Structures are given as C-alpha cells and as structure tokens.
Coordinates of C-alpha atoms in Angstrom, one line a residue:
X1 CA 0.0 0.0 0.0
X2 CA 1.5 3.3 -1.0
X3 CA 2.3 5.8 1.6
X4 CA 0.1 8.9 1.8
X5 CA 1.5 12.3 2.7
X6 CA -1.2 14.1 4.8
X7 CA 0.7 17.4 4.2
X8 CA -0.4 17.3 0.5
X9 CA -3.9 18.5 -0.3
X10 CA -5.3 18.1 -3.8
X11 CA -6.3 21.2 -5.8
X12 CA -10.0 20.1 -5.7
X13 CA -9.8 19.9 -1.9
X14 CA -8.3 23.4 -1.8
X15 CA -10.9 24.8 -4.0
X16 CA -13.7 23.2 -2.0
X17 CA -12.2 24.6 1.3
X18 CA -11.9 28.1 -0.2
X19 CA -15.5 27.9 -1.5
X20 CA -16.6 26.8 2.0
X21 CA -14.7 29.7 3.6
X22 CA -16.2 32.2 1.1
X23 CA -19.7 30.8 1.8
X24 CA -19.4 31.2 5.6
X25 CA -17.9 34.6 5.1
X26 CA -20.8 35.7 2.8
X27 CA -23.3 34.5 5.3
X28 CA -21.7 36.4 8.2
X29 CA -21.2 39.5 6.1
X30 CA -24.7 39.7 4.8
X31 CA -26.2 39.0 8.2
X32 CA -24.2 41.9 9.7
X33 CA -25.0 44.3 6.8
X34 CA -28.7 43.4 7.1
X35 CA -28.7 44.1 10.8
X36 CA -26.9 47.4 10.3
X37 CA -29.3 48.5 7.6
X38 CA -32.3 47.8 9.8
X39 CA -31.1 50.4 12.3
X40 CA -32.6 53.1 10.2
X41 CA -36.0 51.4 10.0
X42 CA -39.0 51.3 12.4
X43 CA -38.1 47.7 13.4
X44 CA -34.4 48.0 14.1
X45 CA -32.7 44.6 14.9
X46 CA -31.6 43.9 18.4
X47 CA -30.3 40.9 20.2
X48 CA -32.5 41.7 23.1
X49 CA -35.2 39.0 22.7
X50 CA -32.5 36.2 22.1
X51 CA -30.6 37.3 25.2
X52 CA -33.6 37.7 27.5
X53 CA -34.9 34.2 26.5
X54 CA -31.5 32.5 26.9
X55 CA -31.5 29.1 28.4
X56 CA -28.9 26.6 29.5
X57 CA -26.2 26.6 32.2
X58 CA -25.1 30.1 31.2
X59 CA -28.6 31.6 31.2
X60 CA -28.0 34.2 33.9
X61 CA -24.9 35.5 32.3
X62 CA -26.4 36.0 28.8
X63 CA -29.6 37.5 30.2
X64 CA -27.6 39.9 32.3
X65 CA -25.9 41.3 29.1
X66 CA -29.1 43.1 28.1
X67 CA -28.8 45.1 31.3
X68 CA -32.5 44.7 32.1
X69 CA -33.6 41.1 31.3
X70 CA -37.1 41.4 32.8
X71 CA -37.8 45.0 31.7
X72 CA -38.3 46.1 35.3
X73 CA -36.9 49.5 34.5
X74 CA -39.9 50.2 32.3
X75 CA -42.1 49.5 35.3
X76 CA -40.3 52.0 37.6
X77 CA -41.6 55.5 37.2
X78 CA -38.5 57.3 38.4
X79 CA -36.4 55.4 35.9
X80 CA -38.8 56.0 33.0
X81 CA -39.0 59.7 33.9
X82 CA -35.2 60.1 34.0
X83 CA -34.9 58.3 30.6
X84 CA -37.6 60.4 28.9
X85 CA -36.3 63.7 30.3
X86 CA -32.8 62.8 29.2
X87 CA -34.1 62.0 25.7
X88 CA -36.0 65.3 25.5
X89 CA -32.9 67.3 26.3
X90 CA -30.9 65.4 23.6
X91 CA -33.8 66.0 21.2
X92 CA -33.6 69.7 21.8
X93 CA -29.8 69.9 21.2
X94 CA -29.7 67.6 18.2
X95 CA -32.5 69.4 16.3
X96 CA -31.6 72.9 17.5
X97 CA -35.1 73.7 18.6
X98 CA -36.2 77.3 18.9
X99 CA -37.8 78.6 22.1
X100 CA -41.4 77.9 21.0
X101 CA -40.5 74.3 20.1
X102 CA -38.7 73.8 23.4
X103 CA -41.7 75.0 25.3
X104 CA -44.1 72.8 23.4
X105 CA -41.9 69.8 23.9
X106 CA -41.5 70.4 27.6
X107 CA -45.3 70.6 28.0
X108 CA -45.7 67.5 25.9
X109 CA -43.2 65.4 27.9
X110 CA -43.3 66.8 31.4
X111 CA -46.4 69.0 31.5
X112 CA -46.7 72.7 32.4
X113 CA -46.2 74.1 35.9
X114 CA -49.5 75.9 35.4
X115 CA -51.9 77.0 32.7
X116 CA -52.9 80.7 32.7
X117 CA -55.0 83.1 30.8
X118 CA -55.7 86.8 31.0
X119 CA -58.9 87.8 33.0
X120 CA -59.9 91.3 33.9
X121 CA -61.8 90.3 37.1
X122 CA -63.8 87.5 38.7
X123 CA -67.6 87.8 38.4
X124 CA -69.4 88.9 41.5
X125 CA -70.2 86.0 43.8
X126 CA -67.4 83.7 42.4
X127 CA -65.3 82.2 45.2
X128 CA -62.3 80.0 44.7
X129 CA -62.6 77.7 47.7
X130 CA -62.5 74.1 48.6
X131 CA -61.0 71.7 46.0
X132 CA -61.4 74.4 43.4
X133 CA -59.3 76.8 45.4
X134 CA -56.4 74.3 45.5
X135 CA -56.4 74.0 41.7
X136 CA -57.5 77.4 40.4
X137 CA -56.2 80.8 41.6
X138 CA -56.8 84.4 40.4
X139 CA -54.1 87.1 40.6
X140 CA -56.0 90.4 40.5
X141 CA -52.8 92.5 40.2
X142 CA -51.6 90.5 37.2
X143 CA -55.1 89.9 35.9
X144 CA -54.4 86.2 35.5
X145 CA -56.6 83.1 36.0
X146 CA -54.3 80.1 36.7
X147 CA -54.8 76.4 36.8
X148 CA -52.2 74.3 38.6
X149 CA -50.5 72.2 36.0
X150 CA -49.7 69.3 38.4
X151 CA -53.2 69.0 39.9
X152 CA -55.3 69.7 36.8
X153 CA -58.9 70.8 37.0
X154 CA -61.4 67.9 37.1
X155 CA -64.8 68.0 35.3
X156 CA -66.6 68.4 38.6
X157 CA -64.4 71.3 39.6
X158 CA -65.1 72.9 36.2
X159 CA -68.8 72.5 36.8
X160 CA -68.5 74.0 40.3
X161 CA -66.9 77.1 38.9
X162 CA -69.5 77.5 36.1
X163 CA -72.4 76.9 38.5
X164 CA -71.4 80.0 40.5
X165 CA -72.4 82.1 37.5
X166 CA -75.4 80.0 36.7
X167 CA -74.0 78.6 33.5
X168 CA -74.8 75.0 32.3
X169 CA -72.4 73.9 29.7
X170 CA -74.9 71.4 28.2
X171 CA -77.8 73.8 27.7
X172 CA -76.3 77.3 27.7
X173 CA -74.4 79.2 25.1
X174 CA -71.4 81.3 26.3
X175 CA -71.9 83.8 23.4
X176 CA -75.4 84.5 24.6
X177 CA -74.3 85.7 28.0
X178 CA -75.1 89.5 28.3
X179 CA -72.8 90.3 31.3
X180 CA -69.3 90.8 29.7
X181 CA -67.6 89.9 32.9
X182 CA -69.4 86.6 33.2
X183 CA -69.1 86.0 29.5
X184 CA -65.3 86.5 29.6
X185 CA -65.0 84.3 32.8
X186 CA -67.0 81.4 31.3
X187 CA -65.0 81.4 28.1
X188 CA -61.7 81.6 29.9
X189 CA -62.7 78.7 32.2
X190 CA -63.7 76.5 29.3
X191 CA -60.5 77.5 27.4
X192 CA -58.3 76.6 30.4
X193 CA -60.1 73.4 31.0
X194 CA -59.6 72.3 27.4
X195 CA -56.0 73.3 27.4
X196 CA -55.1 71.5 30.6
X197 CA -57.3 68.4 30.1
X198 CA -54.7 66.4 28.2
X199 CA -52.0 64.9 30.4
X200 CA -48.3 65.0 29.5
X201 CA -46.6 61.7 28.7
X202 CA -44.9 61.5 32.0
X203 CA -48.2 62.2 33.8
X204 CA -49.8 59.3 31.8
X205 CA -46.9 57.1 32.8
X206 CA -47.3 58.1 36.4
X207 CA -51.0 57.5 36.3
X208 CA -50.3 53.9 35.1
X209 CA -47.3 53.0 37.2
X210 CA -48.3 54.6 40.4
X211 CA -51.8 55.9 40.2
X212 CA -53.7 52.9 38.8
X213 CA -54.5 50.5 41.7
X214 CA -54.8 47.6 39.1
X215 CA -51.1 48.2 38.3
X216 CA -49.6 49.6 41.5
X217 CA -51.8 47.9 44.0
X218 CA -53.9 49.5 46.8
X219 CA -54.5 49.3 50.5
X220 CA -57.9 48.7 52.0
X221 CA -58.1 51.2 54.8
X222 CA -60.7 49.1 56.7
X223 CA -58.2 46.2 56.8
X224 CA -55.0 48.2 57.0
X225 CA -52.3 46.3 58.9
X226 CA -53.9 42.9 58.4
X227 CA -52.5 40.2 56.1
X228 CA -55.2 40.8 53.5
X229 CA -55.1 44.5 53.9
X230 CA -53.1 45.1 50.7
X231 CA -54.2 44.3 47.2
X232 CA -51.3 43.5 45.0
X233 CA -51.1 45.2 41.7
X234 CA -50.1 43.7 38.4
X235 CA -46.5 45.0 38.7
X236 CA -45.9 43.3 42.1
X237 CA -47.6 40.1 40.9
X238 CA -45.2 40.1 37.9
X239 CA -42.2 40.5 40.2
X240 CA -43.5 37.7 42.5
X241 CA -44.0 35.3 39.5
X242 CA -40.4 36.1 38.4
X243 CA -39.0 35.3 41.8
X244 CA -41.0 32.0 42.0
X245 CA -39.8 31.0 38.5
X246 CA -36.2 31.5 39.4
X247 CA -36.6 29.4 42.5
X248 CA -38.3 26.6 40.6
X249 CA -35.7 26.8 37.8
X250 CA -32.9 26.3 40.4
X251 CA -34.7 23.2 41.8
X252 CA -35.8 21.7 38.5
X253 CA -34.6 18.1 38.2
X254 CA -36.8 16.3 35.7
X255 CA -38.4 16.9 32.2
X256 CA -41.8 17.1 34.0
X257 CA -40.4 20.1 36.1
X258 CA -39.1 21.7 32.9
X259 CA -42.4 21.3 31.1
X260 CA -44.2 23.2 33.9
X261 CA -41.5 25.8 33.9
X262 CA -42.0 26.4 30.1
X263 CA -45.6 27.0 30.7
X264 CA -44.9 29.4 33.6
X265 CA -42.4 31.3 31.4
X266 CA -44.9 31.8 28.7
X267 CA -47.4 33.2 31.2
X268 CA -44.7 35.5 32.6
X269 CA -43.9 36.8 29.2
X270 CA -47.6 37.5 28.6
X271 CA -47.7 39.5 31.8
X272 CA -44.5 41.3 30.8
X273 CA -46.0 42.3 27.5
X274 CA -49.2 43.5 29.1
X275 CA -47.3 45.7 31.5
X276 CA -44.4 46.9 29.4
X277 CA -46.3 47.3 26.1
X278 CA -48.4 50.4 27.1
X279 CA -45.3 52.2 28.5
X280 CA -43.3 51.5 25.4
X281 CA -46.3 52.6 23.3
X282 CA -46.4 55.9 25.2
X283 CA -42.7 56.4 24.6
X284 CA -43.1 55.7 20.9
X285 CA -46.0 58.1 20.6
X286 CA -44.0 60.7 22.5
X287 CA -41.2 60.5 20.0
X288 CA -43.5 60.5 17.1
X289 CA -45.4 63.7 18.4
X290 CA -42.0 65.3 19.0
X291 CA -41.0 64.8 15.4
X292 CA -44.1 66.6 14.2
X293 CA -42.7 69.8 15.7
X294 CA -39.7 69.7 13.4
X295 CA -39.3 71.7 10.2
X296 CA -37.9 70.2 7.0
X297 CA -34.4 71.6 7.7
X298 CA -34.4 70.1 11.2
X299 CA -35.5 66.7 9.9
X300 CA -32.6 66.8 7.4
X301 CA -30.3 66.7 10.5
X302 CA -31.0 62.9 10.6
X303 CA -32.3 60.7 13.4
X304 CA -31.4 61.3 17.0
X305 CA -28.6 58.9 17.9
X306 CA -29.8 56.0 20.1
X307 CA -28.8 56.1 23.8
X308 CA -25.7 54.0 24.5
X309 CA -27.0 51.3 26.8
X310 CA -25.6 47.9 27.7
X311 CA -28.0 46.4 25.1
X312 CA -26.9 48.9 22.5
X313 CA -23.3 48.0 23.1
X314 CA -24.0 44.3 22.6
X315 CA -26.0 45.0 19.4
X316 CA -23.3 47.2 17.9
X317 CA -20.6 44.6 18.7
X318 CA -22.6 41.8 17.2
X319 CA -23.5 43.7 14.0
X320 CA -20.0 45.0 13.3
X321 CA -18.4 41.8 14.4
X322 CA -20.4 39.8 11.9
X323 CA -19.7 42.3 9.1
X324 CA -16.0 42.6 9.7
X325 CA -15.4 38.9 10.2
X326 CA -17.4 38.0 7.2
X327 CA -15.5 40.6 5.1
X328 CA -12.2 39.3 6.2
X329 CA -13.1 35.7 5.4
X330 CA -14.2 36.7 1.9
X331 CA -11.1 38.8 1.3
X332 CA -8.9 36.1 2.7
X333 CA -7.1 38.7 4.8
X334 CA -5.9 37.7 8.3
X335 CA -7.9 34.5 7.6
X336 CA -6.8 32.5 10.6
X337 CA -7.5 35.4 13.0
X338 CA -10.9 36.0 11.4
X339 CA -11.8 32.3 11.6
X340 CA -10.9 32.2 15.3
X341 CA -12.9 35.4 16.0
X342 CA -15.8 34.0 14.0
X343 CA -15.7 30.7 15.9
X344 CA -15.7 32.6 19.2
X345 CA -18.7 34.8 18.2
X346 CA -20.8 31.9 17.0
X347 CA -19.9 29.9 20.1
X348 CA -21.6 32.7 22.1
X349 CA -24.7 32.3 20.0
X350 CA -24.6 28.5 20.7
X351 CA -24.0 28.8 24.4
X352 CA -26.9 31.3 24.8
X353 CA -29.3 28.7 23.8
X354 CA -27.6 25.2 23.7
X355 CA -29.6 22.2 22.5
X356 CA -28.7 20.1 25.4
X357 CA -31.0 17.6 27.3
X358 CA -32.8 19.1 30.2
X359 CA -33.2 22.6 28.7
X360 CA -35.7 24.1 26.3
X361 CA -34.9 23.7 22.6
X362 CA -33.7 26.9 20.7
X363 CA -36.5 28.7 18.8
X364 CA -36.9 27.8 15.1
X365 CA -37.6 24.7 13.0
X366 CA -34.3 22.9 13.8
X367 CA -34.3 19.9 16.1
X368 CA -30.9 18.9 17.6
X369 CA -29.2 17.4 20.6
X370 CA -25.9 18.9 21.5
X371 CA -24.8 19.5 17.9
X372 CA -26.7 22.0 15.8
X373 CA -25.9 24.1 12.7
X374 CA -24.3 26.9 14.7
X375 CA -22.0 24.5 16.5
X376 CA -21.0 22.9 13.1
X377 CA -20.1 26.3 11.8
X378 CA -17.9 26.8 15.0
X379 CA -16.1 23.6 14.2
X380 CA -15.6 24.5 10.5
X381 CA -14.2 27.9 11.5
X382 CA -11.9 26.3 14.0
X383 CA -10.6 24.1 11.2
X384 CA -9.8 27.2 9.1
X385 CA -7.6 28.4 12.0
X386 CA -5.2 25.6 11.1
X387 CA -5.6 25.8 7.3
X388 CA -3.7 28.4 5.1
X389 CA -6.8 29.0 3.0
X390 CA -6.0 32.7 2.7
X391 CA -2.7 31.8 1.1
X392 CA -4.5 29.6 -1.4
X393 CA -6.9 32.4 -2.4
X394 CA -7.0 35.8 -0.8
X395 CA -5.0 38.8 0.3
X396 CA -3.0 36.6 2.7
X397 CA -1.3 35.1 -0.4
X398 CA 0.2 38.5 -1.2
X399 CA 1.6 39.0 2.2
X400 CA 2.9 35.4 2.5
X401 CA 4.9 36.0 -0.7
X402 CA 6.9 38.8 1.1
X403 CA 8.0 36.5 3.8
X404 CA 8.7 33.4 1.7
X405 CA 12.3 32.3 1.9
X406 CA 14.2 32.0 -1.3
X407 CA 15.9 28.5 -1.8
X408 CA 19.6 28.6 -1.0
X409 CA 21.9 27.6 -3.8
X410 CA 24.6 25.3 -2.2
X411 CA 26.7 25.1 -5.3

C-alpha cells in the first residue's frame, strides 16, 4: 500500500475549502449588513429577545448582558421619567429647537407648571374655595386666572366654577351671556379646562405605574395592617412570578419540572408584554409627536442617535463583528484570526441557547441534541484556523509571498 503524505492536499480539496470559507464569510457579512441596515427602519434589529430568553447553564450570564432582562426598568416611574427627560434634552440639542418648540416639547413630555389666561376680574359672587381653590387661583394685580399644571382641573371642579355664574355647559351658550364679565369668565374657564385636560406623557406614565390600583396595588383602609389589607397590583404580581420562577428553575430536576417551567415562562412573558407594552407605546407616541414639531431643515439633520446602553453595546458589537469577520473571510485577509474570531462569536450564539438535554430547545424549526448548525459552523471555522486557505486564495497570499524564503543555492 502506497504511503500517503497528509501534508499534501489536492487542488480540488483546496478549491472546496476556499468555497466553504467564502460561503461562511458571505453568510456572516450579509447578516451583519442586514442588521446594520435595519437600524434606520422602524423595526431595528436587536439581540434583546434572544438574550432575554436565553436558556442553559449560562442563562443568567447571557440574560444579564441586556442590562434589564425582565424589563423592570420600564415599570419603575423614576427610571422612566429620567430616561424620557434625558431623551427630551438630547432631542432639543440635536435638532436645535427654537424657544417655542422647546416650550411645546416640555409641555408634551413633562407637562406645564401651570396654565394661565388673562382675565380682567372675577364675576361677582365667584369664590375659589375648597378643592377648586387648590387647583384654580386668580391674581388680580396681574389679571391672570391660573390652573395648577400638576393637579389639573377635574370635570366636577369645572362645573362647580360655572355653577357659580349659573352657566350650564350642556344647555347654555357662552356667546349668549349678556354680562361681559361673566361671559369672559365662562369662556376663559372653558378654554383653560380644554388646554389642561390632556396629560403630558410623564403624567400618563405616572398614572399607570403609580396611580392605577390595578397596576400599582392598593390598601384597604378598613383592613390596613392585616394580612389581606393590601391588594397586590399587576407589577408586584409580575415580580412575584419572576421570583418563584427563578426558585423553581434552580430546583428543576426532571423533564416534567421543565415542562411546567416552560408553561410558567410563557405566562410570565404574557404578563410582561401587558405591562411593558403600554409604557413603550407611550414612549413611541411621545417621540412621534415630537418629530411633528420639526421643520424640513431640522428633519434633514437625521435621526437622533440612540442612547448607548448595555443592550446597544451588545447590538453594535454583534452587527459590526459579523460584518468585519465576514468581510475578512471573503477577502482572505488575516484569515486565521478572522476564523478564530468568528468561531468565538458563533460559540456565544450557541451557548446562549444550547440544544442540550434538560433545557428548552432553541427557537426555530431545527431539532438537535448537543450538535446544531451553529456548532457545526464553529467547528468549521476552527478548522480554518489551522488551514492556510487565505494563502490559497486571498490577500494573505500577497503577504505570505513577502516572507517566503528563497531557496539557498549550495553550489
């Protein structure tokens, strides 16, 4: 049997390996470019869902990379208020808003300190007392009728004011009032009420996260101090379910336990969507309304750069990593280094959701145990670390020629 020199590789084998390298490089390059291109669309790609649903032995590590794996920051009013306020200031600076635009944006996001209108005098017999007096004030020297922007006038308080001048909003016409003082008063009250009726975005968030008993919970004053005295809101129930899930996950030993945990996790994700969805919808609407304030020249300044968070850092590293590694593999430049870097990156994808017994299967149509397509790509890239494929076809061949030793003539 003839000896076979394993150091010799046929031309066909070299071509096949180069084509395989180019194919993997193209896949990584296109994936990275597609993700980068999506950043300018309404549905920008992010690794957030994949990280937050990570399973396996390294679940906690990969979920922590998102910075907020359970979206609890979106359920804390102080955190939401700080983020939205920070965004509004960056919006002003980026688009160079004028004074009017800044004022409108502040009212839209944070609300006004007060709402005021010019009024010569209060009609005879009108008294600002009780709950009305806490919300509405009149400054005779400045001739201003003022509504507190934080408290807001309620419909009943508006009716109480109008009742003092015998005006019924449902049946009477303000223009038909003969007394000019009363007529002016009624019109200004109706104007102020209309102007202050809509809540700012932060006030809407506050109403949901802290003001709504269904979300924030409530205390029954009759049973205060007893075990059943407090009614848990949806936010606390969500936190409790998360805590119980983590405890059960740590103690899960059988497939039966895991099946029940899968069901629990789906319910928890439904709860998360119901709570976080409205807050994110508010944030999206706020940004959309803010863009309506911009002129054509301001819009030409381009989109506001995204805030650099832990999740944004991961997304950028992933997108650029795929693009650069894929480009290097196609070009055959620094091929061994690119193959090693690609193997390391794909290994992270594999470890975030490994198809190993005892853990949920990764999402998608593939079915595998231990070895899946991602892991096979890792092995292939590791093989290219030890193959000079860039010297066969690529920029590496140019550089390797510079360092090739000339044969020594011993004659």
